[in-house]
Tab-separated table of C-alpha atoms and ligand atoms in Angstrom:
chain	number	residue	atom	x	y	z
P	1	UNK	CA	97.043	107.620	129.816
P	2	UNK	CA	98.381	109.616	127.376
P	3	UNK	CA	96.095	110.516	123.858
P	4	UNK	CA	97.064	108.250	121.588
P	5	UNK	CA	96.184	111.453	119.099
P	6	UNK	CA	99.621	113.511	119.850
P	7	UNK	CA	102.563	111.237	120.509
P	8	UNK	CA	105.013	111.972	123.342
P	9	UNK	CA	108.527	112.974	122.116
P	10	UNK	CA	110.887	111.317	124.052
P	11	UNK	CA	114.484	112.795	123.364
P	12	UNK	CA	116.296	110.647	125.835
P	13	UNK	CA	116.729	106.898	126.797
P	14	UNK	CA	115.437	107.695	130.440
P	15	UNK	CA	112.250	109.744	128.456
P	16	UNK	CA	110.984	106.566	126.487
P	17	UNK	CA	111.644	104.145	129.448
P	18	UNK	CA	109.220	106.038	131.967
P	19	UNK	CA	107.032	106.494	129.096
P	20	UNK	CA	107.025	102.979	128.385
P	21	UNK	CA	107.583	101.651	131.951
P	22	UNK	CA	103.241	101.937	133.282
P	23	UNK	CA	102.890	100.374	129.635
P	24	UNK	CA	104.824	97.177	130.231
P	25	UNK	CA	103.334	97.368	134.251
P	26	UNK	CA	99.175	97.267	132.527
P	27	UNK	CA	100.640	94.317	130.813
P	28	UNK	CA	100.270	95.946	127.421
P	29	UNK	CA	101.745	95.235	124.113
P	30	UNK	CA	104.227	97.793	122.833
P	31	UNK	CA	105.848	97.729	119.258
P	32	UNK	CA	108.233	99.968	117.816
P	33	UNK	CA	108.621	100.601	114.050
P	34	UNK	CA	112.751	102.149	113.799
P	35	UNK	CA	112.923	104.617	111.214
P	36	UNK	CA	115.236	107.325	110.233
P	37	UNK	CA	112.671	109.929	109.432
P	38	UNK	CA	110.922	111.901	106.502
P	39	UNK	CA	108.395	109.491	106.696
P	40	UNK	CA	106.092	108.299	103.882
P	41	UNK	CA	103.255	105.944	103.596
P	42	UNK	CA	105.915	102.908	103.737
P	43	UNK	CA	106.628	104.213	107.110
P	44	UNK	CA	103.105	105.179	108.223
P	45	UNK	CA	101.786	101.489	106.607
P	46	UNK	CA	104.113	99.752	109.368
P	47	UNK	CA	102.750	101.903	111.994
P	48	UNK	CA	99.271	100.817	111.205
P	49	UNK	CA	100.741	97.111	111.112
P	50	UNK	CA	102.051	97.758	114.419
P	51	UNK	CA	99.068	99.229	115.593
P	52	UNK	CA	96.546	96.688	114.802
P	53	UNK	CA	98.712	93.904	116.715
P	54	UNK	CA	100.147	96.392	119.617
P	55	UNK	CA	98.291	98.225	122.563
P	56	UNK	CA	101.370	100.801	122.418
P	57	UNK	CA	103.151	101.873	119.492
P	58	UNK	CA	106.813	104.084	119.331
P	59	UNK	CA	108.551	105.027	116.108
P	60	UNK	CA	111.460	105.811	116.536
P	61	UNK	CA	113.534	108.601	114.263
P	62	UNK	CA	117.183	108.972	114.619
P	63	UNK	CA	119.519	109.555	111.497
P	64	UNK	CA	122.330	106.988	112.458
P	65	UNK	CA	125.901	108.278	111.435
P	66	UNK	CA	127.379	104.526	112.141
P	67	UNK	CA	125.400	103.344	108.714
P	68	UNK	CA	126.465	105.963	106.591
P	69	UNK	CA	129.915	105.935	104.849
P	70	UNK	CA	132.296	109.041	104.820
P	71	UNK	CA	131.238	109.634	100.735
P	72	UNK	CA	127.392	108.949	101.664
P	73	UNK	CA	124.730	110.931	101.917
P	74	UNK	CA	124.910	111.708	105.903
P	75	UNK	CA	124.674	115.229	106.134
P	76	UNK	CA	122.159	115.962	103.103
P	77	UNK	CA	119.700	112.767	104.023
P	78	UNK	CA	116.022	114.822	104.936
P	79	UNK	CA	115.465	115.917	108.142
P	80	UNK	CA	112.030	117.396	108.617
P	81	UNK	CA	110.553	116.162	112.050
P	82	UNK	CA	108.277	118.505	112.455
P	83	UNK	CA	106.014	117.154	109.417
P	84	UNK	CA	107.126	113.571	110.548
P	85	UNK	CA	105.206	114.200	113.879
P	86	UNK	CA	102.225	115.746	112.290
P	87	UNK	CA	102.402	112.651	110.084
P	88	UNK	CA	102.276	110.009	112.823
P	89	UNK	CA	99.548	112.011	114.645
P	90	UNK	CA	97.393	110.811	111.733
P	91	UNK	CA	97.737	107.229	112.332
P	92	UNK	CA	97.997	106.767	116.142
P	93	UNK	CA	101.511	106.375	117.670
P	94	UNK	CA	101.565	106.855	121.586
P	95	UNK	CA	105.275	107.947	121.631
P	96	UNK	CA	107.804	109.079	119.118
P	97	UNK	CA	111.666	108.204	120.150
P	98	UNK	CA	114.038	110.873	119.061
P	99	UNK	CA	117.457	110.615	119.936
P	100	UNK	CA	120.772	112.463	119.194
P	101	UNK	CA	123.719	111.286	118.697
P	102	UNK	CA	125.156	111.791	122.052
P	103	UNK	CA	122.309	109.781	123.339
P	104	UNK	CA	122.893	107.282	120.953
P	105	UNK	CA	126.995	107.457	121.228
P	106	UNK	CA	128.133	109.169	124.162
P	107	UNK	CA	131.526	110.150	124.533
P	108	UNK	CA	133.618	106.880	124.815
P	109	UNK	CA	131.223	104.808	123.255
P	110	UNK	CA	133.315	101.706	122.093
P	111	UNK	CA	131.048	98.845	121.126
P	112	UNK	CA	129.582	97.347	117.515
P	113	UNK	CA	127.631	94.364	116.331
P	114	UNK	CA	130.212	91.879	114.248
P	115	UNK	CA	128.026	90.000	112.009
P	116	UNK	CA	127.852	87.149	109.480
P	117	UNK	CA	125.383	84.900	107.559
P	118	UNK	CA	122.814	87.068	106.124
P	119	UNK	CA	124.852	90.156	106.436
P	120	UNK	CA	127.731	88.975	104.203
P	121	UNK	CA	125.365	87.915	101.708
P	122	UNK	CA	127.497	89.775	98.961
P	123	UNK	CA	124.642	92.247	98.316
P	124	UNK	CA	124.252	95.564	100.236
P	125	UNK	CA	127.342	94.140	102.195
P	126	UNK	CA	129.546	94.169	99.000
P	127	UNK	CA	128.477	97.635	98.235
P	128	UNK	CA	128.364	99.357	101.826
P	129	UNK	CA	130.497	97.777	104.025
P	130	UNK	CA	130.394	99.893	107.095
P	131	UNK	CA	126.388	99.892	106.967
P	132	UNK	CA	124.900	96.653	108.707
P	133	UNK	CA	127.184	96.944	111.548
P	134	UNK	CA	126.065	100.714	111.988
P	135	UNK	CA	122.633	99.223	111.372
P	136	UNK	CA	122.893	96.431	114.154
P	137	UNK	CA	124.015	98.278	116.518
P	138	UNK	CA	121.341	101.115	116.511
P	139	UNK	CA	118.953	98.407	116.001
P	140	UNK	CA	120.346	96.372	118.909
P	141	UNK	CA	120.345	99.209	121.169
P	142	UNK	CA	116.997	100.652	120.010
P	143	UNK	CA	115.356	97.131	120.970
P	144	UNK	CA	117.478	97.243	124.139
P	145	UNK	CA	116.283	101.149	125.056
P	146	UNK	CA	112.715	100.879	124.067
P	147	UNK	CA	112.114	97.179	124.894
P	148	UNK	CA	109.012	95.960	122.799
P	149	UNK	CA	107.250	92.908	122.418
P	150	UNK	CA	107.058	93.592	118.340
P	151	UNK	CA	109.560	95.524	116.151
P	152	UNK	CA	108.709	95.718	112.365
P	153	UNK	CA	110.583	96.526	109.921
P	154	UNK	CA	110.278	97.009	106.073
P	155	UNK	CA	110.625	94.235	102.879
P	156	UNK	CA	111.799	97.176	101.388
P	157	UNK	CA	115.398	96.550	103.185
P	158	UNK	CA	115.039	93.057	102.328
P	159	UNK	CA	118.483	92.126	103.397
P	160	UNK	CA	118.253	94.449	106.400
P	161	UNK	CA	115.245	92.552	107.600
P	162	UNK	CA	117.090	89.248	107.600
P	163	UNK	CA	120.194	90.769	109.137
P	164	UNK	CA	117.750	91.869	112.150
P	165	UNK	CA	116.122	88.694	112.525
P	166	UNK	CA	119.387	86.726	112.611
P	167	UNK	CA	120.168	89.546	114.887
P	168	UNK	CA	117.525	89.402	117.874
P	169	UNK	CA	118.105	84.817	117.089
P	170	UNK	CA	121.718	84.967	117.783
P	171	UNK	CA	121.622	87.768	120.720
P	172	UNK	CA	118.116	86.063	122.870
P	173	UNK	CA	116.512	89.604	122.139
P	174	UNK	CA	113.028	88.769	123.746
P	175	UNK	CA	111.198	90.361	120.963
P	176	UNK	CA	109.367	89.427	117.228
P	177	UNK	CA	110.446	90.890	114.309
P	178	UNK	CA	108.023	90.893	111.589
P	179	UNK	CA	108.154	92.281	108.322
P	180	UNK	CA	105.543	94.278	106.604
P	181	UNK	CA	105.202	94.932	102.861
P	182	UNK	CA	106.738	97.353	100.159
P	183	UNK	CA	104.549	100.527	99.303
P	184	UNK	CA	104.967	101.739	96.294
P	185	UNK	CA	104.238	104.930	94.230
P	186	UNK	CA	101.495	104.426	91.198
P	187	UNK	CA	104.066	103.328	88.692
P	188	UNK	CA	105.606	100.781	91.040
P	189	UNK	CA	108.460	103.037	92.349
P	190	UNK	CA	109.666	101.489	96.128
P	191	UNK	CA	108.349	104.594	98.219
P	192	UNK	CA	111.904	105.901	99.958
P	193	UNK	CA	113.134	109.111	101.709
P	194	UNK	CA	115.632	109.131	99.093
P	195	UNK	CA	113.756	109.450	96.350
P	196	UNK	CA	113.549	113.436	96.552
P	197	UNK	CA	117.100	113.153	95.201
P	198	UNK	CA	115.864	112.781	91.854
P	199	UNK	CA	115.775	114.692	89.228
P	200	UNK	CA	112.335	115.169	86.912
P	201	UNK	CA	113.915	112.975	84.310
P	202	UNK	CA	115.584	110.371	86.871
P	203	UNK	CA	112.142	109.870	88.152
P	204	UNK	CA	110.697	108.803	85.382
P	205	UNK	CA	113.023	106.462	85.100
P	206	UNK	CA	113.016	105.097	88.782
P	207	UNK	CA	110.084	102.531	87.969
P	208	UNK	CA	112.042	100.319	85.637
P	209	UNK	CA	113.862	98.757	88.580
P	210	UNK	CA	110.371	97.403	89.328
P	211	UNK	CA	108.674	96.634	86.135
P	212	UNK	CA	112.379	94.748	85.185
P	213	UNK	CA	111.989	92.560	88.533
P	214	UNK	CA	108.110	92.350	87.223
P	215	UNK	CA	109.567	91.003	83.790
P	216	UNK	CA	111.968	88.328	84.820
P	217	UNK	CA	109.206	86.949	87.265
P	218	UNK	CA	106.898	86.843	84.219
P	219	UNK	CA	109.891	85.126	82.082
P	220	UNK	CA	110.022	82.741	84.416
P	221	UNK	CA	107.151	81.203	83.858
P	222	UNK	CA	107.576	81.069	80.787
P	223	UNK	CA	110.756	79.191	78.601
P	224	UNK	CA	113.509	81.637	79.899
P	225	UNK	CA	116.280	80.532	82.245
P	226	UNK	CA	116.653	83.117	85.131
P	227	UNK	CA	120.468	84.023	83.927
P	228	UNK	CA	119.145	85.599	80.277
P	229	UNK	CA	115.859	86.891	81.751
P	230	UNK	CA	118.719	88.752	84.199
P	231	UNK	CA	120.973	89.737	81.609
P	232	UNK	CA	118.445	91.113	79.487
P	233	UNK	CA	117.068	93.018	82.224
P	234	UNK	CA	120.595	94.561	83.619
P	235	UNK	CA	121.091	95.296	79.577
P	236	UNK	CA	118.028	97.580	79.633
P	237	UNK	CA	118.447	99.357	83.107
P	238	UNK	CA	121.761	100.238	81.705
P	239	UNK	CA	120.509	101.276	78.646
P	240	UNK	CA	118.180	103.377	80.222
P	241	UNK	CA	121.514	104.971	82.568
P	242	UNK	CA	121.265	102.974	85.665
P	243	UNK	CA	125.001	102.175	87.002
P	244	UNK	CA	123.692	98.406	88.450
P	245	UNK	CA	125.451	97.216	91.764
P	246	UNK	CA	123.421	93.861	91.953
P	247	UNK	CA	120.106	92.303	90.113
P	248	UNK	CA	120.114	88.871	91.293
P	249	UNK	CA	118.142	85.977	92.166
P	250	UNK	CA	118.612	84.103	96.019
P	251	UNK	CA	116.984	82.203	98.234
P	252	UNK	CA	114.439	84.585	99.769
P	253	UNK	CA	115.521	82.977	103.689
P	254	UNK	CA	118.926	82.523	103.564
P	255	UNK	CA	119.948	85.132	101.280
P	256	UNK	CA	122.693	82.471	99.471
P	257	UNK	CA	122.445	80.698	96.341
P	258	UNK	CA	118.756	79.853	95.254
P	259	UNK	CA	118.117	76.087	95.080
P	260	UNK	CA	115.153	76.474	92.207
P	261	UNK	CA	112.379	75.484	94.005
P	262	UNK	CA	112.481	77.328	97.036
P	263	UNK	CA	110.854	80.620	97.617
P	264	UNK	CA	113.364	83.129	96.392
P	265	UNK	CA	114.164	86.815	95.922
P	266	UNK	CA	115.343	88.848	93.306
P	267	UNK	CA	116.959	91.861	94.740
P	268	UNK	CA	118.598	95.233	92.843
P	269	UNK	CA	120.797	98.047	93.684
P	270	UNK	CA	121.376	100.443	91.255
P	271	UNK	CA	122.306	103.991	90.768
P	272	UNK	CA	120.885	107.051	88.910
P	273	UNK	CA	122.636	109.866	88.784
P	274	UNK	CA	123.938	110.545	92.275
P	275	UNK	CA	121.138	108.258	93.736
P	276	UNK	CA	120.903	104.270	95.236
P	277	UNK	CA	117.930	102.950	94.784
P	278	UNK	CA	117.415	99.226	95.632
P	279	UNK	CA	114.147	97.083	95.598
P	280	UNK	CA	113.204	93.717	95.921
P	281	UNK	CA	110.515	91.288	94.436
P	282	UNK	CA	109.102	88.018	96.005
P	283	UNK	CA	109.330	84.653	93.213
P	284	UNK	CA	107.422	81.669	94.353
P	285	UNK	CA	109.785	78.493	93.242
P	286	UNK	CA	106.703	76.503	93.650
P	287	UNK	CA	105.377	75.838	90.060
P	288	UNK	CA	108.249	76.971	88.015
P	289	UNK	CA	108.775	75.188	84.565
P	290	UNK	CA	112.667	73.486	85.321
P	291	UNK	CA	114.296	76.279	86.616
P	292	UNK	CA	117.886	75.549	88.443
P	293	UNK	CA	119.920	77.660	90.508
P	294	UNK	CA	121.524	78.020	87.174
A	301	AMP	P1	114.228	104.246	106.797
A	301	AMP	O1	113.615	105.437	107.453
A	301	AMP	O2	114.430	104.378	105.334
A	301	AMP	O3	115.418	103.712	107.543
A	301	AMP	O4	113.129	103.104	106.919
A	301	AMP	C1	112.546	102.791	108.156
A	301	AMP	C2	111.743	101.529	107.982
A	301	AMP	O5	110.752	101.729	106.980
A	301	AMP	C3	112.607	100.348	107.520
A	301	AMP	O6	112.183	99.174	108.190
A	301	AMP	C4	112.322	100.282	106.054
A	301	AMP	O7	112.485	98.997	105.507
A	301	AMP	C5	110.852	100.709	106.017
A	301	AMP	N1	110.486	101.204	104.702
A	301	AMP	C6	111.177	102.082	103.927
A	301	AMP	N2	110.559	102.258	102.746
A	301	AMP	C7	109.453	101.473	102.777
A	301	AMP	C8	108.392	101.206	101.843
A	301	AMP	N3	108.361	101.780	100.636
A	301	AMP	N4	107.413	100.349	102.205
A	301	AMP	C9	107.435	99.751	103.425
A	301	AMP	N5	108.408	99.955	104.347
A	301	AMP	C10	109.398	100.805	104.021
């Protein structure tokens, strides 16, 4: 058995299989937590999610060219997988799944993921719409390659995480996809490998996508109707120089319109400078003084 102190890179399918294979044969529980690398404590908080559910845990780290449009940030997204290993020594994983590309597209490779519902939700979709194909198809074949019993994924990606659950529904994958919870840096900045692309000034800016989600959830309980509390809140990102893509409330399950006393989500996308940030913030429609999908 290996020591579940320093994880076993496995840079090909056949590597994580055999590694995996006396796993699944003592009847043990294996998760995987998919990431795409330079790893923070979001990433390392859904290991330790995995790990207290899972006998076996594999993270997987594979920069996917299939999500990334030609004008994206492909070639310049951090790569440091040294540190990422040292980092997931610290919290336990058995193996670490590191594919290339040819492993992950060989030459002739010919097949993607065509996907509705939750995927053409007009949010990410609208703004990137190359990436949840690339996305379910890496994801498909990642739960295909590594086979676990538990995959987990971030709220961070909100709309990602119900693309990949309507994903493993629709396709029988025999596997549960949980979610785990947004960290965040001390002024309520979504932790995110991209967030080294800002600049001093940008990132003392970054929080306001937060504290404006935190605002309109506080407006709502009070008198204001979720369209002004959103308008006023898009007014003072821009103010402050984000470029918004989407601030909007829907229904946290479905991703469509919010029916007012459902459980819904507001969700954000928004530039800085040359950098996307989105978030995502939880509202409880339970409660809520009269408020209409209106
Ligand atoms: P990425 O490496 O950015 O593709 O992310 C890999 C996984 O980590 C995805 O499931 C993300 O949703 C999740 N993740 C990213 N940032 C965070 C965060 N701040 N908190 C929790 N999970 C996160």
């Amino acid at each position: 058995m290996a020591d579940p102190a320093s994880p076993i890179c496995c840079p090909t399918v056949a590597a994580i299989r055999a590694v995996a294979a006396p796993w699944r044969e003592a009847g043990e529980r294996l998760a995987l937590v998919p990431t795409m690398g330079a790893l923070h404590e979001g990433h390392l908080s859904l290991v330790r999610q995995a790990r207290a559910q899972a006998d076996r845990v594999v993270v997987s780290i594979f920069v996917n060219p299939a999500q990334f449009a030609p004008n994206e940030d492909f070639s310049s997204y951090p790569r440091q997988l040294q540190r990422d290993l040292d980092l997931l020594e610290t919290v336990g994983v058995d193996a670490v799944f590191t594919p290339d590309a040819a492993v992950m597209y060989p030459a002739g490779f010919a097949t993607t993921i065509s996907l509705q519902g939750p995927a053409a939700a007009g949010l990410e979709d609208a703004s990137r719409p190359i990436f949840f194909n690339g996305v379910a198809t890496v994801v498909a074949k990642l739960l295909i390659q590594v086979a676990p019993d538990l995959a987990i994924f971030g709220e961070k990606d909100f709309q990602q995480l119900a693309v990949i659950k309507q994903l493993v529904l629709d396709l029988d994958l025999p596997v549960l996809v949980q979610g785990g919870p947004t960290m965040r840096e001390a002024d309520g900045l979504a932790m995110s490998s991209r967030n080294v692309y800002l600049s001093e000034t940008e990132r003392a800016l970054a929080h306001l996508l937060f504290t404006s989600m935190q605002k309109i959830k506080a407006g709502m309980a009070g008198a204001g109707t979720v369209a002004s509390l959103i308008e006023a809140a898009v007014a003072e990102l821009e103010q402050a120089g984000f470029r918004i893509d989407y601030l909007v409330l829907r229904d946290a399950v479905t991703l469509g319109q919010w029916q007012g006393q459902s459980a819904g989500r507001l969700l954000v996308a928004a530039w800085l400078g040359k950098t996307r940030l989105i978030d995502n913030l939880a509202i409880d429609g339970r409660g809520l003084p009269g408020h209409s999908k209106e």
